[in-house]
XYZ file of C-alpha atoms in Angstrom:
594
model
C -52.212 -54.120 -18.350
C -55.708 -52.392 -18.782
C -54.747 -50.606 -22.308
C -51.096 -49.639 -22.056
C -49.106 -49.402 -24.991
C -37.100 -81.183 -35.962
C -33.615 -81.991 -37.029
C -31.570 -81.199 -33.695
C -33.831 -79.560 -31.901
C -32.923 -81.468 -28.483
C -29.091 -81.269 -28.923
C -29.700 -77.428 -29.556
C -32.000 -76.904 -26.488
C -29.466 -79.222 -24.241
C -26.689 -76.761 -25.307
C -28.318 -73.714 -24.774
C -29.466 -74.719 -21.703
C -25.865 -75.909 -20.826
C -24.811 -72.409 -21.629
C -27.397 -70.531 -19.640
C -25.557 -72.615 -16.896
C -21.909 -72.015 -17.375
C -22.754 -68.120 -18.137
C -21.568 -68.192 -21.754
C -24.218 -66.936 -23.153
C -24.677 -62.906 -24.597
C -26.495 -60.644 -22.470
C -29.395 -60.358 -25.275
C -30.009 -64.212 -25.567
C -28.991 -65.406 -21.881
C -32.773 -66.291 -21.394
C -34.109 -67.641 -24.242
C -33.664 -71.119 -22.716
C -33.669 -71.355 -18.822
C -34.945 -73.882 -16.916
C -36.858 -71.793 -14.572
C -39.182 -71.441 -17.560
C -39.903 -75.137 -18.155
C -43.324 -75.233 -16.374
C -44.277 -71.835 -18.165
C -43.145 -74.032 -21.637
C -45.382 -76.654 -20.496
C -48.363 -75.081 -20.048
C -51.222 -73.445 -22.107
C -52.980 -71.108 -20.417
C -53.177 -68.314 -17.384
C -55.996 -66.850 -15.228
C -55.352 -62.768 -15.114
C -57.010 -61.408 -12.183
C -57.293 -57.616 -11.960
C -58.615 -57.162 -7.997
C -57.878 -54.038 -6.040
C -59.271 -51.359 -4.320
C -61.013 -49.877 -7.295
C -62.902 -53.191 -7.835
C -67.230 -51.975 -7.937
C -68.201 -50.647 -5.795
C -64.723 -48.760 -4.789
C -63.036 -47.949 -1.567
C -60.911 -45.220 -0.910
C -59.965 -46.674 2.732
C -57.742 -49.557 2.988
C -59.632 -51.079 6.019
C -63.132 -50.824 4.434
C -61.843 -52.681 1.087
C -60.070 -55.598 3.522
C -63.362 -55.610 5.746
C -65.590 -55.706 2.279
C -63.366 -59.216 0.959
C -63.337 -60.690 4.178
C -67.123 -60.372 4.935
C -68.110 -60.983 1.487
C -66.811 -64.784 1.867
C -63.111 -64.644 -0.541
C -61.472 -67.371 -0.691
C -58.037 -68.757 -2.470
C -59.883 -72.327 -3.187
C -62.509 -70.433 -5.430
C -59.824 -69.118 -8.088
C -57.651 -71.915 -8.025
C -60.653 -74.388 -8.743
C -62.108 -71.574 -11.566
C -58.272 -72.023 -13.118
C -58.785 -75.202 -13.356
C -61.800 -75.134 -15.076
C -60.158 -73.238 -18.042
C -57.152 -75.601 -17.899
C -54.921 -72.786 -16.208
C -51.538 -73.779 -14.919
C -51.002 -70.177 -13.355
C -52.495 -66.827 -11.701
C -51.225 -63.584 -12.227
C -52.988 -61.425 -9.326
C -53.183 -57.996 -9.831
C -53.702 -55.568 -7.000
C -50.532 -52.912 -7.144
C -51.917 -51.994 -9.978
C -52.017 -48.025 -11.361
C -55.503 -48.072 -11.930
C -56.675 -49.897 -9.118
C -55.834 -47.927 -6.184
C -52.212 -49.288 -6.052
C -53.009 -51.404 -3.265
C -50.977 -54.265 -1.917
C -53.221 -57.772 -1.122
C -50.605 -58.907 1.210
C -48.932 -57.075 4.577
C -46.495 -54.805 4.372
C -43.666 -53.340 6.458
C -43.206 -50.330 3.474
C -45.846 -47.277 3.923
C -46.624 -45.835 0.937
C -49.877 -47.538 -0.601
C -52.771 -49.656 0.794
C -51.252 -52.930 2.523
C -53.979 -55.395 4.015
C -53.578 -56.780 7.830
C -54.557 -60.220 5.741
C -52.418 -61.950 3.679
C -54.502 -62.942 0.403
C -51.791 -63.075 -1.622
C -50.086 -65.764 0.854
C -53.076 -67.776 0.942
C -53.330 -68.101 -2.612
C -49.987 -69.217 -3.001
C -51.025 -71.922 -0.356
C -53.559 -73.112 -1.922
C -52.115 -73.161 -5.420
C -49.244 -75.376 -4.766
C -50.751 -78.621 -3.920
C -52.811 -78.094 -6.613
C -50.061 -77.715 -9.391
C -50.213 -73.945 -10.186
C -47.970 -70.868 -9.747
C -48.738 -67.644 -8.719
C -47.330 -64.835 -10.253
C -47.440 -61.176 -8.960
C -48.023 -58.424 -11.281
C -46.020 -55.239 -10.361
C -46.376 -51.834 -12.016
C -43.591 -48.897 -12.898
C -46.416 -46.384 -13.060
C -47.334 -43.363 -11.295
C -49.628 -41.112 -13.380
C -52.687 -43.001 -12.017
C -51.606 -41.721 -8.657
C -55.071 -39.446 -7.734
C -56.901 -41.629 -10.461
C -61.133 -41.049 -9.427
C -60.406 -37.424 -7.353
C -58.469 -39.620 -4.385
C -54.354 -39.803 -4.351
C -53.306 -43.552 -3.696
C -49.962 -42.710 -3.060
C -48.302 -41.542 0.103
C -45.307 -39.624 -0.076
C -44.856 -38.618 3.430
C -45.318 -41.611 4.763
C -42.861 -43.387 2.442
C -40.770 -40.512 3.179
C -40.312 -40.488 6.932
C -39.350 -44.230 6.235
C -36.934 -43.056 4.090
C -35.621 -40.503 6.001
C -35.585 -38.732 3.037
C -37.869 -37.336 0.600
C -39.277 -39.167 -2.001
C -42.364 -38.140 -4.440
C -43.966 -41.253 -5.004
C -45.880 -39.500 -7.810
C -42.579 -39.105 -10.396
C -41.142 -41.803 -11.945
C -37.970 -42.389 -10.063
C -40.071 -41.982 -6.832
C -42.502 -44.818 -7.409
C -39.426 -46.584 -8.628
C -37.797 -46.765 -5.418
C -41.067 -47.592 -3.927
C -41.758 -50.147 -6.194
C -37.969 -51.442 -6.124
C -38.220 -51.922 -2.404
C -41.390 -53.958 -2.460
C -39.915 -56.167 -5.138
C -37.510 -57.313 -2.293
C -39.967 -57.471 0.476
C -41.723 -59.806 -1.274
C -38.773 -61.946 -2.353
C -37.985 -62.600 1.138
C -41.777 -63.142 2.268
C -42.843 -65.577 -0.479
C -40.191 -68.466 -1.912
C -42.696 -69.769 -3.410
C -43.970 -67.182 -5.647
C -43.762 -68.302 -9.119
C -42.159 -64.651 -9.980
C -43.451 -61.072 -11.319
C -45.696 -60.023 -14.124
C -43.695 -56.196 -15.157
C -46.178 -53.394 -16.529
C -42.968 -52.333 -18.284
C -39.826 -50.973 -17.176
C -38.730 -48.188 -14.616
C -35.440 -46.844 -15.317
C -34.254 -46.998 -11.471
C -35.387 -50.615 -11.411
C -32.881 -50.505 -14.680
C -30.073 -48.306 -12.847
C -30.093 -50.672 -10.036
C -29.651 -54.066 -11.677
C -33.123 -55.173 -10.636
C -34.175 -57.779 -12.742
C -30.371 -59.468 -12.083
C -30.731 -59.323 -8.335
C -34.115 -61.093 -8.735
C -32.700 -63.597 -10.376
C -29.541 -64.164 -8.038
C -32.297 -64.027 -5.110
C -34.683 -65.898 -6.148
C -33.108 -68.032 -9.330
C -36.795 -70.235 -9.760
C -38.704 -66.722 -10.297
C -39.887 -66.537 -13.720
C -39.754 -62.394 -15.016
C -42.405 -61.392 -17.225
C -42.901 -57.952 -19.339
C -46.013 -56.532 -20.914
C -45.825 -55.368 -24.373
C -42.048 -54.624 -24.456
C -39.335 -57.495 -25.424
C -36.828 -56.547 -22.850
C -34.208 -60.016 -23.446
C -33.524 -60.411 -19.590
C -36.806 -61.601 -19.066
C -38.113 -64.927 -19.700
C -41.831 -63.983 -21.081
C -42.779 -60.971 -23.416
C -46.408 -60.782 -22.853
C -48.898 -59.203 -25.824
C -51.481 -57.389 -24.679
C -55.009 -57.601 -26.361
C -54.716 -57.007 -29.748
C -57.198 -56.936 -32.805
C -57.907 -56.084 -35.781
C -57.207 -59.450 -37.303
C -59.198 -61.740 -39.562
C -60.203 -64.303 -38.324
C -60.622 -62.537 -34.697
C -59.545 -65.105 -32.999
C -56.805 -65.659 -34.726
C -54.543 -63.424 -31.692
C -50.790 -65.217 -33.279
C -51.254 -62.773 -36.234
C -50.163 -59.895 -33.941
C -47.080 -61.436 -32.459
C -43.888 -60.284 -33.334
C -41.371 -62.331 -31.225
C -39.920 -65.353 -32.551
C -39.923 -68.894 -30.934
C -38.189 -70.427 -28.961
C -38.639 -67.072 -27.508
C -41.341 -67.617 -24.771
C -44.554 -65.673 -25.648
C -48.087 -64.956 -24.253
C -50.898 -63.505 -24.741
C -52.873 -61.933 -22.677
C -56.437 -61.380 -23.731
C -60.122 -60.084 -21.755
C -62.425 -62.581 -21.502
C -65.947 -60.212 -20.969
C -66.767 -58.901 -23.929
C -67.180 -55.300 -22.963
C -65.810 -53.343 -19.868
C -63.129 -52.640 -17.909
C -59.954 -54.911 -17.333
C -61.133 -55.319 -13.473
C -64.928 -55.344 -12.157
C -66.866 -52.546 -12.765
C -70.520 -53.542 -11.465
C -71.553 -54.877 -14.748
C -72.059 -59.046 -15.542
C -70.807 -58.487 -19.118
C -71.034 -61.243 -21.996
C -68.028 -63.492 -22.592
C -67.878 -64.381 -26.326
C -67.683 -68.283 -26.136
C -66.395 -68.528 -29.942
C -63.645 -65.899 -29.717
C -62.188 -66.757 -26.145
C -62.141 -70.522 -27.364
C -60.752 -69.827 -31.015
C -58.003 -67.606 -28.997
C -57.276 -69.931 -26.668
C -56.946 -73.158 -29.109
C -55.153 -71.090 -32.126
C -52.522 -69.815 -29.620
C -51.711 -73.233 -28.505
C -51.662 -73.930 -32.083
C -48.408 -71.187 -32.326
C -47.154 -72.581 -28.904
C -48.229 -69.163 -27.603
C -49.673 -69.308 -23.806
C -52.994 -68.142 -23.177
C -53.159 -65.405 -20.264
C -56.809 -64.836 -19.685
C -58.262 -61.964 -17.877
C -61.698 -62.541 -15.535
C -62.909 -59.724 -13.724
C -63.519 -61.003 -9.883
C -65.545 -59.135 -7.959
C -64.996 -57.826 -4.258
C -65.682 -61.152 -2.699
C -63.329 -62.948 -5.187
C -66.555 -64.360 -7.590
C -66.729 -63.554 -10.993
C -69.975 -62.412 -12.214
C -72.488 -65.336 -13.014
C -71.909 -65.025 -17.250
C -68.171 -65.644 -16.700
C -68.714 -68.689 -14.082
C -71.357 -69.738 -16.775
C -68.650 -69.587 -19.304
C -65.909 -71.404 -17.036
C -68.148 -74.333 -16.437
C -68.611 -74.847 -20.030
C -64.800 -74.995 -20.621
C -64.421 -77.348 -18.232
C -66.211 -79.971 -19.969
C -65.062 -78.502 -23.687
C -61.790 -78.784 -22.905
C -61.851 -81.403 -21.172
C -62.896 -83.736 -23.999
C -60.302 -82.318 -26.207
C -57.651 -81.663 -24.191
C -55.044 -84.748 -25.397
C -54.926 -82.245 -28.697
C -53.832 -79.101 -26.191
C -51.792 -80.315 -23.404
C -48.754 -81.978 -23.731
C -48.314 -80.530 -27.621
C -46.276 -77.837 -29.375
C -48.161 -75.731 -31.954
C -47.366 -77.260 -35.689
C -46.078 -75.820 -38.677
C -43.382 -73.988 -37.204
C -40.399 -74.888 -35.437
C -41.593 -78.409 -34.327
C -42.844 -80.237 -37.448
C -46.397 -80.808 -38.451
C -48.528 -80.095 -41.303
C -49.231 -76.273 -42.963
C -51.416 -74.147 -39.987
C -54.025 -71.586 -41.337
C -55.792 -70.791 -44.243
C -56.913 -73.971 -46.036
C -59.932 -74.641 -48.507
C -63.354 -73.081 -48.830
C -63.114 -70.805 -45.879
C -61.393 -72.965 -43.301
C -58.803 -71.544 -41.151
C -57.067 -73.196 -38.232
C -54.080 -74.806 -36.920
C -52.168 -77.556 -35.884
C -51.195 -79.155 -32.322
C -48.297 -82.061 -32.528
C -47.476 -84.174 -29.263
C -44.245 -83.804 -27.510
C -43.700 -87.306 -26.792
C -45.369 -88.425 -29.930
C -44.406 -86.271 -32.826
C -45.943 -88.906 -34.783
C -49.026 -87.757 -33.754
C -50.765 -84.558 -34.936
C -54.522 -82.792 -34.240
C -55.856 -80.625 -36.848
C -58.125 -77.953 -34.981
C -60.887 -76.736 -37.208
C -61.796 -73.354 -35.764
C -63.762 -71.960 -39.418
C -65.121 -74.928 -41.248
C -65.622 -74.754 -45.279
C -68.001 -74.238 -46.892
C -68.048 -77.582 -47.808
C -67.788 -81.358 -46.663
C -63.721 -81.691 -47.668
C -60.897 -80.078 -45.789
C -57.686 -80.069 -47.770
C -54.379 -78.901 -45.869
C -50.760 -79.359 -46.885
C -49.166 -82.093 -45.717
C -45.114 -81.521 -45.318
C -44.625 -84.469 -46.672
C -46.245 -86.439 -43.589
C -47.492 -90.026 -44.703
C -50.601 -90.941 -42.883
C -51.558 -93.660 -41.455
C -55.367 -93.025 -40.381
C -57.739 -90.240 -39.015
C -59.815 -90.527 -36.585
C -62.398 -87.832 -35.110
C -61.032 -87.299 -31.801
C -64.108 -86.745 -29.788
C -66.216 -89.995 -31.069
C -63.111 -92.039 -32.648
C -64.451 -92.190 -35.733
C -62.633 -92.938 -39.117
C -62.402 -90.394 -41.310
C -62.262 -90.822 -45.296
C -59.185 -89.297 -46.991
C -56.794 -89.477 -49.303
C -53.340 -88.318 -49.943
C -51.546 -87.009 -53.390
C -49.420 -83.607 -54.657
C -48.528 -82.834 -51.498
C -51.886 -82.507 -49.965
C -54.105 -84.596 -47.062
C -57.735 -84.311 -47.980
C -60.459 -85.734 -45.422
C -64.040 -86.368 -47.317
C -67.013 -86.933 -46.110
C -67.303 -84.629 -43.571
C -70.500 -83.061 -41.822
C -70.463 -83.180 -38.391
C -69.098 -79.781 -37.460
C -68.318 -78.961 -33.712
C -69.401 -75.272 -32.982
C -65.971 -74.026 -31.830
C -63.149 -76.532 -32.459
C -63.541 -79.771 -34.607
C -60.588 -81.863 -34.342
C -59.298 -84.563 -35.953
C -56.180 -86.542 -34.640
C -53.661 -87.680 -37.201
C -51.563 -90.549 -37.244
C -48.477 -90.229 -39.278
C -45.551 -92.905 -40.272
C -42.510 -89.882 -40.633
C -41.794 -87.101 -43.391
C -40.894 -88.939 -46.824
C -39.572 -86.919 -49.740
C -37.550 -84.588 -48.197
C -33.556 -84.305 -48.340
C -31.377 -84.005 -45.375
C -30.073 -81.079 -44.892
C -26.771 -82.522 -44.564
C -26.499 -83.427 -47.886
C -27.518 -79.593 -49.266
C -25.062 -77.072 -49.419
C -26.832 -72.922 -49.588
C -25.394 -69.835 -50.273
C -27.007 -66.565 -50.639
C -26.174 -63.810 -52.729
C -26.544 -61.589 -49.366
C -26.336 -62.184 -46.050
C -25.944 -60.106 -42.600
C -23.319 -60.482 -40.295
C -23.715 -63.832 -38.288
C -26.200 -65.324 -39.940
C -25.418 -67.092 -43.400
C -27.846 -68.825 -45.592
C -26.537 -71.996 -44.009
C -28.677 -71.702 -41.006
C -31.496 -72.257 -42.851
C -30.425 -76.209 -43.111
C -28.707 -76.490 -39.735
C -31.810 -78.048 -38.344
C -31.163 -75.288 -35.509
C -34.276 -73.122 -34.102
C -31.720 -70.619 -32.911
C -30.293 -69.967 -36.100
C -31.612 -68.174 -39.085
C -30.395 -66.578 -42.435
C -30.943 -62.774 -42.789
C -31.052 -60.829 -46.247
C -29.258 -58.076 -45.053
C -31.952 -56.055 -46.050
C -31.052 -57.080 -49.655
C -33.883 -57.029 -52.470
C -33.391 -59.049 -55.322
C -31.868 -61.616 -53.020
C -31.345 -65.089 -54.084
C -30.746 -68.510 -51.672
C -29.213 -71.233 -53.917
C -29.541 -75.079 -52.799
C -26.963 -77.455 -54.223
C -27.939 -81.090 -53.929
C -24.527 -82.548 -55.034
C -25.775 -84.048 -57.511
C -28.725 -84.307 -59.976
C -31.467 -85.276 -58.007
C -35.738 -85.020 -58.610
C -36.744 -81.642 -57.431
C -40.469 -81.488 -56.383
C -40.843 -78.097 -53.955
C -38.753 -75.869 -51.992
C -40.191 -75.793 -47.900
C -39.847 -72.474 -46.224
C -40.228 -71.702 -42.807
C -39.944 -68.104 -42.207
C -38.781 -66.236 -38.971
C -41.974 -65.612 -36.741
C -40.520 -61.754 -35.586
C -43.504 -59.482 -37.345
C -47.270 -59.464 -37.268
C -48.380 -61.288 -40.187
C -50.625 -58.404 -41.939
C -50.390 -55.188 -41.876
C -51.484 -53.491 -38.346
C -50.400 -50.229 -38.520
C -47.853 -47.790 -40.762
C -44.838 -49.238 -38.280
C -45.706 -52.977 -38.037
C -45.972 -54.620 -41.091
C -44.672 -58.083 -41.863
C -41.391 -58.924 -42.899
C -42.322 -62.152 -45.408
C -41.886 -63.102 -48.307
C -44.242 -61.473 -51.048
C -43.080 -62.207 -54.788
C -40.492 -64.943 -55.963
C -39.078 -66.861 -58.909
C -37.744 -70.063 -58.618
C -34.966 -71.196 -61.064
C -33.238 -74.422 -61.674
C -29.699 -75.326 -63.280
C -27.713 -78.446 -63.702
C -23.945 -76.470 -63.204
C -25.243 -73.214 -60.949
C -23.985 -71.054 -63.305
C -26.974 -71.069 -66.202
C -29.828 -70.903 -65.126
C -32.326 -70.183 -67.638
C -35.872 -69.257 -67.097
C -37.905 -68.511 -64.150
C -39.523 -72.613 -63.773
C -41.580 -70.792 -61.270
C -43.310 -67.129 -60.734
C -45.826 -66.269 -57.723
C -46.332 -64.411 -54.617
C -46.542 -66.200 -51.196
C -49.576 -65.104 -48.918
C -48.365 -62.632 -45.880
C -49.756 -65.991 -43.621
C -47.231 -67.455 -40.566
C -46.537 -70.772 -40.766
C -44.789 -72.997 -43.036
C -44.500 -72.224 -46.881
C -44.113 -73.936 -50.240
C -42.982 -73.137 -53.251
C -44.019 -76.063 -56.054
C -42.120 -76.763 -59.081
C -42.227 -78.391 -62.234
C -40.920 -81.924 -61.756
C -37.345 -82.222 -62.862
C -33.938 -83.351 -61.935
C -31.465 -80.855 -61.343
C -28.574 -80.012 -58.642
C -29.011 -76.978 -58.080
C -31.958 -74.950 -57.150
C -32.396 -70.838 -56.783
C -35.198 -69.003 -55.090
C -35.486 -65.222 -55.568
C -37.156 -63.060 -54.036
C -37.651 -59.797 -55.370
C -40.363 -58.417 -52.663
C -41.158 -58.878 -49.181
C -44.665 -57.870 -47.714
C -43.626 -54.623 -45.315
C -43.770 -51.197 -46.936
C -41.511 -48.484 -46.751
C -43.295 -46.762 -44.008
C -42.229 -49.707 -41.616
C -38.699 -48.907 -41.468
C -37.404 -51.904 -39.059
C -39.319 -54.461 -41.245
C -39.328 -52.521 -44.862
C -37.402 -55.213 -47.479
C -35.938 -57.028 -43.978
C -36.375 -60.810 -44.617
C -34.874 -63.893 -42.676
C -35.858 -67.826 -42.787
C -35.178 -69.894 -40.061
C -35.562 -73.257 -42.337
C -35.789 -74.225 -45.487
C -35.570 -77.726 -47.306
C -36.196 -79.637 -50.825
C -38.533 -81.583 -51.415
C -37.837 -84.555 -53.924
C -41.281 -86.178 -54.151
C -44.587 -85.409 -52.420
C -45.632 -87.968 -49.800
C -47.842 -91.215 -50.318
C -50.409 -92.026 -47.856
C -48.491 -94.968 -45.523
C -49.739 -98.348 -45.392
């Protein structure tokens, strides 16, 4: 790392999984569902721990740096129990890494790079089993940090004569081979590995069929890249990114769609290096929280990077800072673990920008779907909080850290909770209890059709109540998806849930977002006359789900248009690219339940 570039959900997930199985699948989709990944799915967050030779004060001998950890007190127990202060379910250890002295924190039969006599990264797989985590090793491609600080890290010669050939460790293909043979070294040494965290890709890792052996080898490994969405692997990891508004909002940046599994990976210190560099920096309690929360909010893990020092500690702000989540989380955590984020792919009321400032999302249970958590990261301005509801009928809400009852009411579509003054710093949340969605057709009874449509995916994915599925324009502007009803029924608002594939603003001239910008919605009792526009806007460039509200009326058929998407011209990939991975009708807006 360290700054290099609902309907049938469970049949779906049983098939895919059935086809991962049987081999059926398409190379570029074979690992979207596996269930080596399940305990990854069920988690929230990671501890990143960047710890190598390079770690303040520095060594340039392999020895010294082993002497310094052993003398200095490390032990495994310390970051396990620190993981589980921040509600971690994994460690990613760092040590081969290209800025920190490539060195290997585990022995080693392959010369080429520091290998302790000690076996650290052994004893913190030890210790992290009976305890319910995973380690995961982090493995680099990358040379150019070879003489990194005036010393070269690499030995060529020595990798050579075991060889018996040469090899310059300091190319590309050199440290590939290298780094290929230590990929099976450790295979052998440690079953119980949880699998590898990949700095991107190596082309002889690619020319050999790496990442297939590991998996034949090793088939509970779990493969994860950084900042590249290479489909063999089970993760694609996001590396700190900002720029977006709020700052902790970190979802804004992805740009892989769910079920696809996703992290990111984010520094907790507020200034400094990735890895220890003799300074006890700050850790921003608001940000690393509102990160942490909002990406459970998108079902997006948390991987968070602590910078230990030699002896394994972090410095005394970030202890501070882990004893304080302990306890935060710990009284909230029934609206983290055990829930998928809401408002996408899973159900659950609109995420994001609400009323009078307020931004945040939503958490629904996995054995409860019933059950939902608004997380108010940015409260409003003033004492009512007013979210859509998608056509949920509540039952009651309660505050979930005193129980409380909170006021509210329910009407045109919207939950609003009253009354409200008692604002947590970080996270207020409120648990929801719902009786169902009301109002909303079955998509078995719609027929769509789109005036455009790419190859393999038709506009009748977007009511196939199928996660895997999704309409695409084609790259078609005006486009047009028709719903017909069957009859004429009460149309109240079209639901839209677009595909989750592009950052949701604009970040840079190549990565813009590929939603939805301005519409007209049209209505017609034959679907051949349709009249006048009933409806004219322009949705928000926001993830999560979308509505479009109409006029009351009764009609059979119902057209939405879109006539601009949010992506300019500049971003190529994205520019007029749209696709929707559900959409429904609305009849009637939902009635608080009794």
């Amino acid at each position: 790392m360290s700054g290099r570039h609902s309907l049938r959900r469970g049949t779906t997930v049983a098939l895919a999984l059935l086809l991962v199985i049987l081999g059926l699948t398409p190379p570029a989709s074979a690992d979207l569902q596996n269930p080596r990944q399940k305990w990854l799915r069920d988690s929230q967050a990671g501890l990143f721990l960047h710890w190598g030779m390079r770690t303040s004060p520095g060594y340039t001998s392999c020895a010294a740096w082993e002497k310094a950890i052993t003398n200095g007190g490390w032990t495994p127990e310390y970051w396990v129990g620190e993981a589980k202060k921040l509600h971690a379910s994994y460690l990613v250890l760092a040590s081969f890494h290209s800025r920190l002295g490539y060195s290997r924190a585990w022995p080693s039969a392959i010369p080429g790079s520091c290998a302790t006599e000690r076996d650290f990264l052994g004893e913190l797989i030890k210790a992290a089993k009976p305890q319910g985590l995973k380690v995961i090793l982090y493995m680099t491609d990358d040379p150019q940090w070879h003489d990194e600080g005036g010393h070269e890290w690499l030995d060529s010669a020595a990798y050579s004569k075991y060889k018996g050939h040469n090899v310059d460790l300091t190319t590309r293909d050199g440290f590939g081979q290298f780094s290929y043979d230590n990929f099976f070294e450790v295979m052998k040494n440690y079953p119980d590995l949880g699998g590898f965290w990949i700095d991107n890709d190596n082309a002889y890792w690619e020319q050999h069929d790496l990442y297939a052996q590991i998996y034949r080898q090793r088939p509970d490994y779990l493969l994860s890249n950084n900042n590249e969405d290479t489909p063999i692997m089970d993760t694609i990891s996001n590396e700190q990114k900002t720029g977006m508004s709020p700052a902790y909002d970190y979802p804004q940046a992805i740009y892989t769609a769910q079920p696809r599994l996703t992290e990111a990976c984010f520094k907790l210190p507020s200034t400094g290096a990735w890895w220890y560099s003799g300074s006890d920096s700050a850790v921003d309690y608001r940000l690393t929280l509102g990160r942490l929360i909002s990406n459970s909010g998108s079902s997006v893990k948390s991987l968070m990077a602590e910078t230990a020092m030699v002896n394994g500690r972090f410095p005394a702000k970030q202890e501070a800072f882990n004893n304080f989540a302990k306890g935060y989380l710990d009284a909230i955590w029934p609206s983290l673990g055990g829930t998928e984020g809401g408002g996408y792919l899973h159900g659950g009321m609109q995420p994001g920008f609400w009323n009078d400032g307020a931004h945040g999302v939503l958490t629904i249970g996995k054995e409860n779907p019933d059950t939902q958590y608004i997380h108010v990261l940015t409260k409003p301005s003033t004492s009512t909080l007013k979210i859509r509801d998608n056509g949920y009928r509540v039952r009651a809400v309660t505050n979930l850290r005193t129980g409380a009852p909170i006021a509210f009411t329910q009407g045109g579509g919207s939950l609003t909770l009253t009354g409200l003054s008692s604002w947590d710093s970080y996270d207020t949340v409120f648990k929801v209890d719902t009786a169902g969605r009301d109002g909303v057709y079955d998509p078995k009874t719609v027929t769509e059709k789109a005036s455009a449509s790419a190859s393999g995916h038709p506009a009748q994915a977007v009511g196939d109540g199928d996660y895997l599925t999704y309409w695409d324009n084609g790259k078609t502007l005006p486009v047009s998806l028709d719903f017909d009803l069957g009859a004429a029924k009460k149309v109240q608002y079209v639901g839209l849930n677009q595909r989750e594939d592009s950052v949701s603003y604009a970040r840079s001239d190549t990565e813009q977002s590929a939603r939805i910008k301005d519409y007209q919605v049209f209505v017609s009792d034959d679907g051949r006359n349709w009249g006048s526009a009933v409806k004219t806007g322009q949705l928000p460039s926001h993830r999560g789900v979308q509505f479009l509200d109409l006029p009351a009326a009764t009609k059979r058929y119902v057209r939405v248009q879109v006539t601009s998407t949010w992506a300019a011209s500049s971003d190529t990939k994205r520019y007029r690219q749209l696709r929707i991975d559900e959409a429904w009708v609305g009849s009637a807006y939902a009635a608080k339940a009794s």
